[in-house]
Short mmCIF file of C-alpha atoms (C1' of nucleotides) in Angstrom, two decimals:
data_model
loop_
_atom_site.label_atom_id
_atom_site.label_comp_id
_atom_site.label_asym_id
_atom_site.label_seq_id
_atom_site.Cartn_x
_atom_site.Cartn_y
_atom_site.Cartn_z
CA MET A 1 65.71 237.96 158.09
CA ALA A 2 68.67 239.50 156.62
CA GLY A 3 71.66 241.60 157.37
CA ARG A 4 72.20 245.31 157.13
CA SER A 5 74.68 245.24 154.39
CA ALA A 6 72.27 246.44 151.82
CA HIS A 7 73.11 249.87 153.06
CA ALA A 8 76.49 249.29 151.37
CA PRO A 9 75.47 250.43 147.85
CA ALA A 10 75.89 253.99 148.88
CA ALA A 11 79.65 253.48 149.05
CA GLU A 12 79.79 251.14 146.05
CA ALA A 13 81.72 253.50 143.80
CA CYS A 14 84.80 252.73 146.00
CA LEU A 15 84.36 248.97 145.76
CA ASP A 16 86.01 246.59 143.37
CA SER A 17 84.02 244.76 140.73
CA ARG A 18 83.66 241.58 142.76
CA GLN A 19 82.21 243.31 145.75
CA ARG A 20 79.93 245.33 143.53
CA LEU A 21 78.63 242.19 141.96
CA LEU A 22 77.99 240.65 145.37
CA ALA A 23 76.10 243.69 146.43
CA ALA A 24 74.05 243.75 143.26
CA ALA A 25 73.25 240.13 143.64
CA TRP A 26 72.13 240.64 147.13
CA GLU A 27 69.81 243.50 146.21
CA LEU A 28 68.33 242.06 143.03
CA LEU A 29 67.83 238.57 144.53
CA TRP A 30 65.98 240.20 147.47
CA LEU A 31 63.65 242.06 145.17
CA ASN A 32 63.24 239.50 142.47
CA SER A 33 63.16 235.79 141.98
CA TYR A 34 66.46 234.18 141.11
CA ALA A 35 65.37 232.92 137.70
CA THR A 36 64.25 236.38 136.57
CA VAL A 37 67.52 238.05 137.56
CA SER A 38 69.80 237.72 134.58
CA VAL A 39 73.53 237.96 134.42
CA ASP A 40 73.07 241.17 132.35
CA ASP A 41 70.87 242.58 135.11
CA LEU A 42 73.55 241.85 137.70
CA CYS A 43 76.31 243.43 135.52
CA ARG A 44 74.26 246.49 134.80
CA ARG A 45 73.43 247.00 138.45
CA ALA A 46 77.05 246.47 139.47
CA ASP A 47 78.38 248.43 136.46
CA VAL A 48 80.65 245.57 135.61
CA ASN A 49 81.20 244.00 132.21
CA LYS A 50 79.95 240.48 131.67
CA GLY A 51 83.42 239.21 130.94
CA SER A 52 84.54 240.48 134.29
CA PHE A 53 81.63 238.87 135.91
CA TYR A 54 82.86 235.47 134.61
CA HIS A 55 86.36 236.20 135.66
CA HIS A 56 85.26 236.54 139.30
CA PHE A 57 82.47 233.96 139.32
CA ASP A 58 82.04 230.73 137.51
CA SER A 59 78.36 231.17 137.06
CA LYS A 60 75.29 233.08 138.20
CA ALA A 61 74.65 230.38 140.81
CA ALA A 62 78.21 230.75 142.14
CA LEU A 63 77.63 234.51 142.57
CA ALA A 64 74.34 233.94 144.31
CA GLN A 65 75.93 231.49 146.71
CA ALA A 66 78.80 233.81 147.46
CA ALA A 67 76.39 236.69 148.02
CA PHE A 68 74.29 234.74 150.49
CA ALA A 69 77.27 233.37 152.28
CA GLN A 70 78.66 236.89 152.63
CA GLN A 71 75.38 238.08 154.06
CA TRP A 72 75.33 235.25 156.48
CA GLU A 73 78.81 236.18 157.66
CA CYS A 74 77.58 239.73 158.10
CA LEU A 75 74.49 238.68 160.01
CA ARG A 76 75.96 236.13 162.20
CA PRO A 77 77.69 238.44 164.77
CA ALA A 78 74.34 240.21 165.31
CA LEU A 79 72.64 236.87 165.84
CA ASP A 80 75.40 235.63 168.15
CA ALA A 81 74.86 238.72 170.30
CA ILE A 82 71.10 238.41 170.24
CA PHE A 83 71.13 234.79 171.10
CA SER A 84 74.05 235.11 173.58
CA ALA A 85 73.57 233.03 176.80
CA GLN A 86 74.06 236.32 178.54
CA VAL A 87 70.63 237.41 177.33
CA PRO A 88 67.52 235.97 179.04
CA PRO A 89 66.05 233.20 176.76
CA LEU A 90 62.68 234.82 175.94
CA GLU A 91 64.34 238.16 175.39
CA ARG A 92 66.52 236.54 172.75
CA ILE A 93 63.44 235.61 170.78
CA ASP A 94 61.88 239.00 171.28
CA ARG A 95 65.03 240.69 170.04
CA TYR A 96 65.24 238.45 167.02
CA ALA A 97 61.75 239.41 166.11
CA ALA A 98 62.56 243.04 166.71
CA LEU A 99 65.68 242.79 164.50
CA GLY A 100 63.45 241.39 161.74
CA LEU A 101 60.95 244.26 162.04
CA GLU A 102 63.74 246.84 162.10
CA ILE A 103 65.35 245.51 158.96
CA GLN A 104 62.07 245.08 157.03
CA THR A 105 61.00 248.55 157.97
CA ALA A 106 64.25 250.00 156.63
CA LYS A 107 63.97 247.97 153.48
CA ALA A 108 60.35 248.99 152.95
CA GLN A 109 61.34 252.65 153.26
CA GLU A 110 64.23 252.16 150.89
CA PHE A 111 62.30 250.23 148.20
CA GLY A 112 58.77 251.38 148.72
CA ARG A 113 57.42 248.04 149.58
CA VAL A 114 57.95 245.17 152.05
CA LEU A 115 60.53 242.71 150.74
CA GLY A 116 60.32 239.73 153.17
CA CYS A 117 63.22 237.37 153.64
CA PRO A 118 65.54 236.56 150.69
CA TRP A 119 66.46 233.16 152.04
CA THR A 120 62.86 232.13 152.22
CA SER A 121 62.11 233.36 148.73
CA LEU A 122 65.16 231.61 147.28
CA GLY A 123 64.33 228.43 149.14
CA CYS A 124 60.84 228.18 147.89
CA GLU A 125 61.94 228.97 144.38
CA ALA A 126 64.63 226.34 144.35
CA GLY A 127 62.69 224.09 146.63
CA CYS A 128 62.28 220.98 144.49
CA LYS A 129 65.69 221.11 142.85
CA ASP A 130 68.49 219.37 144.67
CA GLY A 131 71.13 221.98 144.29
CA ASP A 132 73.29 224.57 145.86
CA LEU A 133 70.64 227.23 145.95
CA ARG A 134 68.07 225.13 147.84
CA SER A 135 70.72 224.21 150.42
CA ILE A 136 71.48 227.91 151.07
CA ALA A 137 67.95 228.24 152.45
CA ALA A 138 67.95 224.93 154.18
CA GLN A 139 71.21 225.75 155.92
CA LYS A 140 69.98 229.15 157.07
CA GLY A 141 66.90 227.47 158.51
CA GLU A 142 69.04 224.99 160.44
CA ARG A 143 71.31 227.70 161.80
CA VAL A 144 68.43 229.83 163.10
CA SER A 145 66.71 226.69 164.54
CA ARG A 146 69.86 225.95 166.41
CA TYR A 147 69.77 229.36 168.06
CA LEU A 148 66.09 229.03 168.76
CA ALA A 149 66.41 225.54 170.25
CA ALA A 150 69.12 226.69 172.64
CA ALA A 151 66.99 229.65 173.76
CA ILE A 152 63.98 227.33 174.23
CA ARG A 153 66.01 224.80 176.14
CA ASP A 154 67.18 227.60 178.48
CA ALA A 155 63.66 229.00 178.88
CA ILE A 156 62.36 225.51 179.83
CA ALA A 157 65.23 224.97 182.21
CA LEU A 158 64.40 228.30 183.89
CA GLY A 159 60.68 227.38 184.07
CA GLN A 160 59.71 230.30 181.84
CA ILE A 161 57.75 228.13 179.44
CA PRO A 162 56.11 224.80 179.64
CA ALA A 163 58.21 221.77 178.99
CA GLY A 164 58.46 220.40 175.40
CA ASP A 165 60.86 219.10 172.83
CA PRO A 166 63.21 222.09 172.20
CA ASP A 167 64.06 220.95 168.70
CA GLU A 168 60.49 220.51 167.71
CA LEU A 169 59.48 223.74 169.18
CA ALA A 170 62.35 225.44 167.47
CA ALA A 171 61.21 224.01 164.15
CA MET A 172 57.67 225.36 164.80
CA CYS A 173 59.02 228.78 165.58
CA GLN A 174 61.11 228.74 162.43
CA ALA A 175 58.09 227.80 160.42
CA LEU A 176 56.15 230.68 161.93
CA ILE A 177 59.06 233.08 161.11
CA THR A 178 59.41 231.81 157.62
CA GLY A 179 55.68 232.01 157.00
CA SER A 180 55.54 235.54 158.44
CA ALA A 181 58.23 236.63 156.09
CA ALA A 182 56.43 235.06 153.15
CA GLN A 183 53.16 236.68 154.16
CA ALA A 184 54.72 240.06 154.51
CA ARG A 185 56.25 239.85 151.05
CA ILE A 186 53.03 238.57 149.43
CA THR A 187 50.80 241.07 151.10
CA ASP A 188 53.27 244.02 151.18
CA SER A 189 52.61 244.48 154.93
CA LEU A 190 54.85 244.87 157.89
CA GLN A 191 52.12 243.46 160.09
CA PRO A 192 53.38 239.86 160.09
CA PHE A 193 56.72 241.16 161.38
CA ALA A 194 55.09 243.47 163.93
CA ARG A 195 53.06 240.54 165.34
CA LEU A 196 55.88 237.98 165.20
CA ALA A 197 57.14 238.36 168.77
CA GLY A 198 53.69 237.92 170.18
CA ALA A 199 53.09 234.92 167.94
CA LEU A 200 56.28 233.22 168.94
CA ARG A 201 55.54 233.76 172.63
CA ARG A 202 52.07 232.20 172.03
CA LEU A 203 53.57 229.23 170.31
CA LEU A 204 55.91 228.64 173.13
CA GLY A 205 53.34 229.20 175.85
CA ALA A 206 55.25 232.16 177.21
CA PRO A 207 53.53 234.98 178.95
CA ALA A 208 52.91 237.98 176.71
CA THR A 209 55.23 240.97 177.48
CA MET B 1 47.52 223.17 150.60
CA ALA B 2 46.18 222.09 147.37
CA GLY B 3 43.56 220.07 145.73
CA ARG B 4 43.46 216.53 144.63
CA SER B 5 43.08 217.18 140.94
CA ALA B 6 46.65 216.33 140.13
CA HIS B 7 45.39 212.78 140.04
CA ALA B 8 43.72 213.78 136.81
CA PRO B 9 46.72 213.26 134.47
CA ALA B 10 45.99 209.58 134.33
CA ALA B 11 42.91 210.29 132.27
CA GLU B 12 44.46 213.12 130.31
CA ALA B 13 44.35 211.34 126.97
CA CYS B 14 40.53 212.01 126.98
CA LEU B 15 40.79 215.70 127.78
CA ASP B 16 40.87 218.48 125.35
CA SER B 17 43.90 220.67 124.73
CA ARG B 18 42.80 223.42 127.00
CA GLN B 19 42.27 221.03 129.96
CA ARG B 20 45.55 219.26 129.33
CA LEU B 21 47.32 222.64 129.46
CA LEU B 22 45.69 223.51 132.74
CA ALA B 23 46.73 220.17 134.23
CA ALA B 24 50.27 220.55 132.86
CA ALA B 25 50.48 224.03 134.37
CA TRP B 26 49.32 222.81 137.67
CA GLU B 27 51.83 220.03 137.88
CA LEU B 28 54.82 221.99 136.48
CA LEU B 29 54.10 225.02 138.62
CA TRP B 30 54.01 222.86 141.71
CA LEU B 31 57.27 221.25 140.98
CA ASN B 32 59.16 224.21 139.62
CA SER B 33 59.25 227.96 139.96
CA TYR B 34 57.03 229.90 137.56
CA ALA B 35 59.92 231.67 135.76
CA THR B 36 61.67 228.36 134.96
CA VAL B 37 58.61 226.72 133.42
CA SER B 38 58.59 227.75 129.85
CA VAL B 39 55.67 227.76 127.39
CA ASP B 40 57.56 224.97 125.55
CA ASP B 41 57.72 222.90 128.81
CA LEU B 42 53.96 223.34 129.25
CA CYS B 43 53.16 222.41 125.63
CA ARG B 44 55.38 219.33 125.77
CA ARG B 45 53.86 218.23 129.06
CA ALA B 46 50.37 218.72 127.66
CA ASP B 47 51.23 217.37 124.22
CA VAL B 48 49.74 220.60 122.71
CA ASN B 49 51.32 222.66 119.97
CA LYS B 50 52.45 226.17 120.97
CA GLY B 51 49.99 227.77 118.48
CA SER B 52 47.13 225.92 120.19
CA PHE B 53 48.49 227.14 123.51
CA TYR B 54 48.03 230.77 122.38
CA HIS B 55 44.68 230.02 120.89
CA HIS B 56 43.39 229.02 124.33
CA PHE B 57 45.38 231.41 126.56
CA ASP B 58 46.59 234.91 125.89
CA SER B 59 49.91 234.27 127.69
CA LYS B 60 51.77 232.00 130.10
CA ALA B 61 50.53 234.17 133.00
CA ALA B 62 46.96 233.82 131.82
CA LEU B 63 47.35 230.02 131.88
CA ALA B 64 48.86 230.07 135.40
CA GLN B 65 46.01 232.22 136.62
CA ALA B 66 43.45 229.92 135.12
CA ALA B 67 45.11 226.88 136.48
CA PHE B 68 45.26 228.24 139.97
CA ALA B 69 41.70 229.47 139.80
CA GLN B 70 40.49 226.04 138.66
CA GLN B 71 42.35 224.43 141.54
CA TRP B 72 40.77 226.73 143.99
CA GLU B 73 37.36 225.80 142.63
CA CYS B 74 38.28 222.23 143.08
CA LEU B 75 39.56 222.69 146.57
CA ARG B 76 36.85 224.94 147.91
CA PRO B 77 34.15 222.35 148.53
CA ALA B 78 36.53 220.26 150.60
CA LEU B 79 37.38 223.38 152.64
CA ASP B 80 33.77 224.32 152.96
CA ALA B 81 33.14 220.84 154.42
CA ILE B 82 36.09 220.93 156.78
CA PHE B 83 35.29 224.45 158.08
CA SER B 84 31.55 223.87 158.15
CA ALA B 85 29.88 225.26 161.27
CA GLN B 86 28.59 221.71 161.82
CA VAL B 87 32.14 220.70 162.70
CA PRO B 88 33.51 221.67 166.11
CA PRO B 89 35.86 224.66 165.76
CA LEU B 90 39.17 223.03 166.82
CA GLU B 91 38.36 219.93 164.85
CA ARG B 92 38.09 222.11 161.73
CA ILE B 93 41.67 223.18 162.21
CA ASP B 94 42.83 219.66 162.95
CA ARG B 95 41.12 218.45 159.83
CA TYR B 96 42.66 221.15 157.69
CA ALA B 97 46.11 220.17 158.98
CA ALA B 98 45.26 216.53 158.31
CA LEU B 99 44.12 217.35 154.74
CA GLY B 100 47.41 219.06 154.09
CA LEU B 101 49.39 216.19 155.40
CA GLU B 102 47.32 213.76 153.31
CA ILE B 103 47.82 215.66 150.12
CA GLN B 104 51.53 216.21 150.70
CA THR B 105 52.07 212.56 151.49
CA ALA B 106 50.44 211.54 148.29
CA LYS B 107 52.38 214.06 146.32
CA ALA B 108 55.66 212.93 147.87
CA GLN B 109 54.89 209.42 146.86
CA GLU B 110 53.99 210.43 143.35
CA PHE B 111 56.98 212.65 142.76
CA GLY B 112 59.56 211.20 145.11
CA ARG B 113 59.88 214.33 147.17
CA VAL B 114 57.82 216.81 149.29
CA LEU B 115 56.41 219.56 147.14
CA GLY B 116 54.97 221.96 149.63
CA CYS B 117 52.24 224.43 148.61
CA PRO B 118 52.21 225.81 145.12
CA TRP B 119 50.42 229.02 146.22
CA THR B 120 53.16 229.73 148.75
CA SER B 121 55.88 229.16 146.22
CA LEU B 122 54.28 231.27 143.50
CA GLY B 123 53.59 234.04 145.97
CA CYS B 124 57.18 234.24 147.24
CA GLU B 125 58.42 234.25 143.68
CA ALA B 126 56.12 236.93 142.43
CA GLY B 127 56.23 238.67 145.83
CA CYS B 128 57.63 242.07 144.96
CA LYS B 129 55.91 242.41 141.61
CA ASP B 130 52.42 243.93 141.62
CA GLY B 131 50.71 241.64 139.24
CA ASP B 132 48.17 238.88 138.78
CA LEU B 133 50.44 236.24 139.99
CA ARG B 134 51.18 237.68 143.34
CA SER B 135 47.49 238.31 143.92
CA ILE B 136 46.72 234.65 143.42
CA ALA B 137 48.70 233.81 146.48
CA ALA B 138 47.47 236.79 148.45
CA GLN B 139 43.90 235.89 147.63
CA LYS B 140 44.33 232.31 148.74
CA GLY B 141 45.86 233.50 151.97
CA GLU B 142 42.83 235.78 152.65
CA ARG B 143 40.38 232.98 151.85
CA VAL B 144 41.97 230.54 154.25
CA SER B 145 42.38 233.18 156.91
CA ARG B 146 38.66 233.84 156.62
CA TYR B 147 37.93 230.18 157.35
CA LEU B 148 40.41 230.17 160.25
CA ALA B 149 39.03 233.40 161.76
CA ALA B 150 35.57 231.98 161.80
CA ALA B 151 36.71 228.74 163.49
CA ILE B 152 38.72 230.83 166.06
CA ARG B 153 35.73 233.10 166.68
CA ASP B 154 33.63 230.02 167.40
CA ALA B 155 36.28 228.39 169.59
CA ILE B 156 36.57 231.51 171.65
CA ALA B 157 32.82 231.80 171.95
CA LEU B 158 32.65 228.18 173.16
CA GLY B 159 35.40 228.81 175.67
CA GLN B 160 37.73 226.32 174.02
CA ILE B 161 40.61 228.72 173.63
CA PRO B 162 41.64 231.87 175.47
CA ALA B 163 40.21 235.15 174.16
CA GLY B 164 42.05 237.04 171.49
CA ASP B 165 41.53 238.93 168.20
CA PRO B 166 40.29 236.27 165.86
CA ASP B 167 41.58 238.00 162.65
CA GLU B 168 45.01 238.45 164.22
CA LEU B 169 45.12 234.85 165.42
CA ALA B 170 43.99 233.64 162.04
CA ALA B 171 46.80 235.55 160.40
CA MET B 172 49.28 233.99 162.78
CA CYS B 173 47.92 230.55 162.00
CA GLN B 174 48.15 231.34 158.32
CA ALA B 175 51.72 232.38 158.72
CA LEU B 176 52.50 229.14 160.51
CA ILE B 177 50.79 227.07 157.75
CA THR B 178 52.58 228.98 155.03
CA GLY B 179 55.91 228.65 156.77
CA SER B 180 55.46 224.92 157.40
CA ALA B 181 54.72 224.44 153.73
CA ALA B 182 57.88 226.36 152.74
CA GLN B 183 59.90 224.42 155.32
CA ALA B 184 58.58 221.11 154.01
CA ARG B 185 59.55 222.01 150.42
CA ILE B 186 62.98 223.40 151.26
CA THR B 187 63.87 220.46 153.57
CA ASP B 188 62.02 217.72 151.63
CA SER B 189 60.41 216.56 154.82
CA LEU B 190 56.81 215.84 155.73
CA GLN B 191 57.58 216.64 159.36
CA PRO B 192 56.34 220.22 159.21
CA PHE B 193 52.97 218.97 157.98
CA ALA B 194 52.89 216.16 160.52
CA ARG B 195 53.50 218.65 163.39
CA LEU B 196 51.24 221.38 162.06
CA ALA B 197 48.06 220.51 163.92
CA GLY B 198 50.03 220.50 167.19
CA ALA B 199 51.67 223.76 166.37
CA LEU B 200 48.36 225.42 165.49
CA ARG B 201 46.74 224.26 168.82
CA ARG B 202 49.79 225.66 170.67
CA LEU B 203 49.50 228.96 168.90
CA LEU B 204 45.81 229.20 169.78
CA GLY B 205 46.34 228.07 173.40
CA ALA B 206 44.13 225.08 172.77
CA PRO B 207 44.71 221.80 174.66
CA ALA B 208 46.64 219.29 172.81
CA THR B 209 44.56 216.31 171.43
"C1'" DA C 1 28.65 222.03 98.04
"C1'" DT C 2 29.70 226.09 100.67
"C1'" DG C 3 30.58 228.83 104.53
"C1'" DC C 4 31.64 229.34 109.19
"C1'" DT C 5 33.71 228.54 113.58
"C1'" DC C 6 36.84 226.35 116.39
"C1'" DC C 7 40.93 224.35 116.77
"C1'" DT C 8 45.61 222.75 115.16
"C1'" DT C 9 49.98 222.93 112.85
"C1'" DG C 10 54.50 224.39 112.09
"C1'" DA C 11 57.43 227.70 110.80
"C1'" DC C 12 58.71 231.98 112.13
"C1'" DT C 13 60.29 236.47 114.97
"C1'" DA C 14 63.16 239.41 117.70
"C1'" DT C 15 65.01 239.32 122.00
"C1'" DT C 16 67.21 237.41 125.79
"C1'" DC C 17 69.85 234.05 128.02
"C1'" DA C 18 74.31 232.07 130.31
"C1'" DG C 19 78.43 231.60 128.97
"C1'" DT C 20 83.04 232.15 125.88
"C1'" DC C 21 87.22 234.11 124.29
"C1'" DA C 22 90.87 236.87 122.24
"C1'" DA C 23 92.84 241.00 123.09
"C1'" DG C 24 93.95 244.80 125.88
"C1'" DT C 25 95.34 247.38 130.29
"C1'" DC C 26 97.62 248.07 134.54
"C1'" DA C 27 100.39 247.44 138.50
"C1'" DA C 28 103.89 245.05 140.73
"C1'" DG C 29 108.03 242.34 140.67
"C1'" DT C 30 112.45 241.09 138.72
"C1'" DA D 1 112.82 246.96 130.05
"C1'" DC D 2 110.44 242.92 130.40
"C1'" DT D 3 107.37 239.60 132.45
"C1'" DT D 4 103.54 238.11 134.92
"C1'" DG D 5 99.19 237.99 136.94
"C1'" DA D 6 94.91 240.10 137.80
"C1'" DC D 7 91.40 242.31 135.82
"C1'" DT D 8 88.64 244.41 131.95
"C1'" DT D 9 86.68 244.89 127.41
"C1'" DG D 10 83.52 243.98 123.84
"C1'" DA D 11 82.18 241.05 120.51
"C1'" DC D 12 80.55 236.61 119.99
"C1'" DT D 13 77.91 231.87 120.46
"C1'" DG D 14 74.10 228.73 120.29
"C1'" DA D 15 70.19 227.92 122.59
"C1'" DA D 16 66.02 229.27 124.67
"C1'" DT D 17 62.25 232.49 125.33
"C1'" DA D 18 57.26 234.33 124.79
"C1'" DG D 19 54.72 235.28 121.40
"C1'" DT D 20 53.00 235.60 116.00
"C1'" DC D 21 50.69 234.13 111.91
"C1'" DA D 22 49.19 232.02 107.65
"C1'" DA D 23 47.44 227.88 106.33
"C1'" DG D 24 44.98 223.75 107.06
"C1'" DG D 25 41.61 220.43 109.11
"C1'" DA D 26 37.23 218.99 111.12
"C1'" DG D 27 32.65 219.43 112.30
"C1'" DC D 28 28.38 221.59 111.87
"C1'" DA D 29 24.72 224.32 109.77
"C1'" DT D 30 22.54 226.00 105.67
#
DNA sequence: ATGCTCCTTGACTATTCAGTCAAGTCAAGT
DNA sequence: ACTTGACTTGACTGAATAGTCAAGGAGCAT
């Protein structure tokens, strides 16, 4: 579930071409599949000429990578805070689910439909190709699983959930999060996000809040 | 998780053009994203001339729809059997997970990598477009959720799992299944399928087997 | 033999695609 | 004033795209 930087377009008149392209890529790749977003689409959205596009980025894929990398850098501090060891373990997971719901709600209001998670969509699309795009999604999955595993490890140590393999449980949670995002996008419903915290707690054998 | 009809290509020399196109679509759309599979690709794979393609199908999208519809018709009897009321509720869910693992394992051997679920991939790709393609995935999700909800309702009635809203629990299970398929495709690993039965039982509060 | 239907062929269409490139502009440094 | 580097422009390239269409072939019925 993504960062808040899609609020940036409002100030985009003040940004340079490169940043405008990054923002355009982020938005268009969230709404549409990678293969259907053309370089012309990106340039139009960013109000940048195609020659400038290729000055800043070697290729469409390079722009996509840079955009996703930038969004991760944006998102990471929020995740570090949510998953901080200063936050009780189960609350970390609740907050992560709440962050997702908050972002998706804002996006749905902005675009008139539920968008789901751009990492998931990109990953599924590029899924069978060994390439840079697929590894963007794979890497994000690993990073989130790392946060989740640490929280689960702590929750087990504190006796808040039944014992189990933290890495395996984290992978299950990640699958549930990924699937909820896909479901939300496909069905244009916020329900999967609204129910995610409860579902994660069930999966972990944690008491409902 | 899909049908077994992708074993059909071996006999494809005996099939008519239309069927060959349906089989080609199924295979190519499983391996690749819809937008990257061109009509030329489909015709080449099916050894059918483009003019013949358009004789049989109005458009690329029409072929995709027909291919997915055919696969559903193929898969449904197996699902009816697995989710039959004659099968104990939790065993239905275990068997569904086992079917998924079986199909994915066979596919991985055939293609040298894990393919995940074509419905999920198509759905994510077409996610934000209101069109026929997105509803293919949405419809499949609803159908599977219906099976799951019935099994869950029965399991609750038999006291095998704690009480809860069957439709909501079914949706959670469906999210987990969808996410596991996406995860498997992105990471090229059968692990998500291998752990799915256990994860579903956890989600439902069912005892491990 | 003729007509009809279904299917196939192969060339075609206009548009789009990712990417190229020479020339131009601008600001900063010398 | 001149140079340089960063950036922009706008036209271009060859290939690919979904879809079109006239003509032909084959099988069947009359």
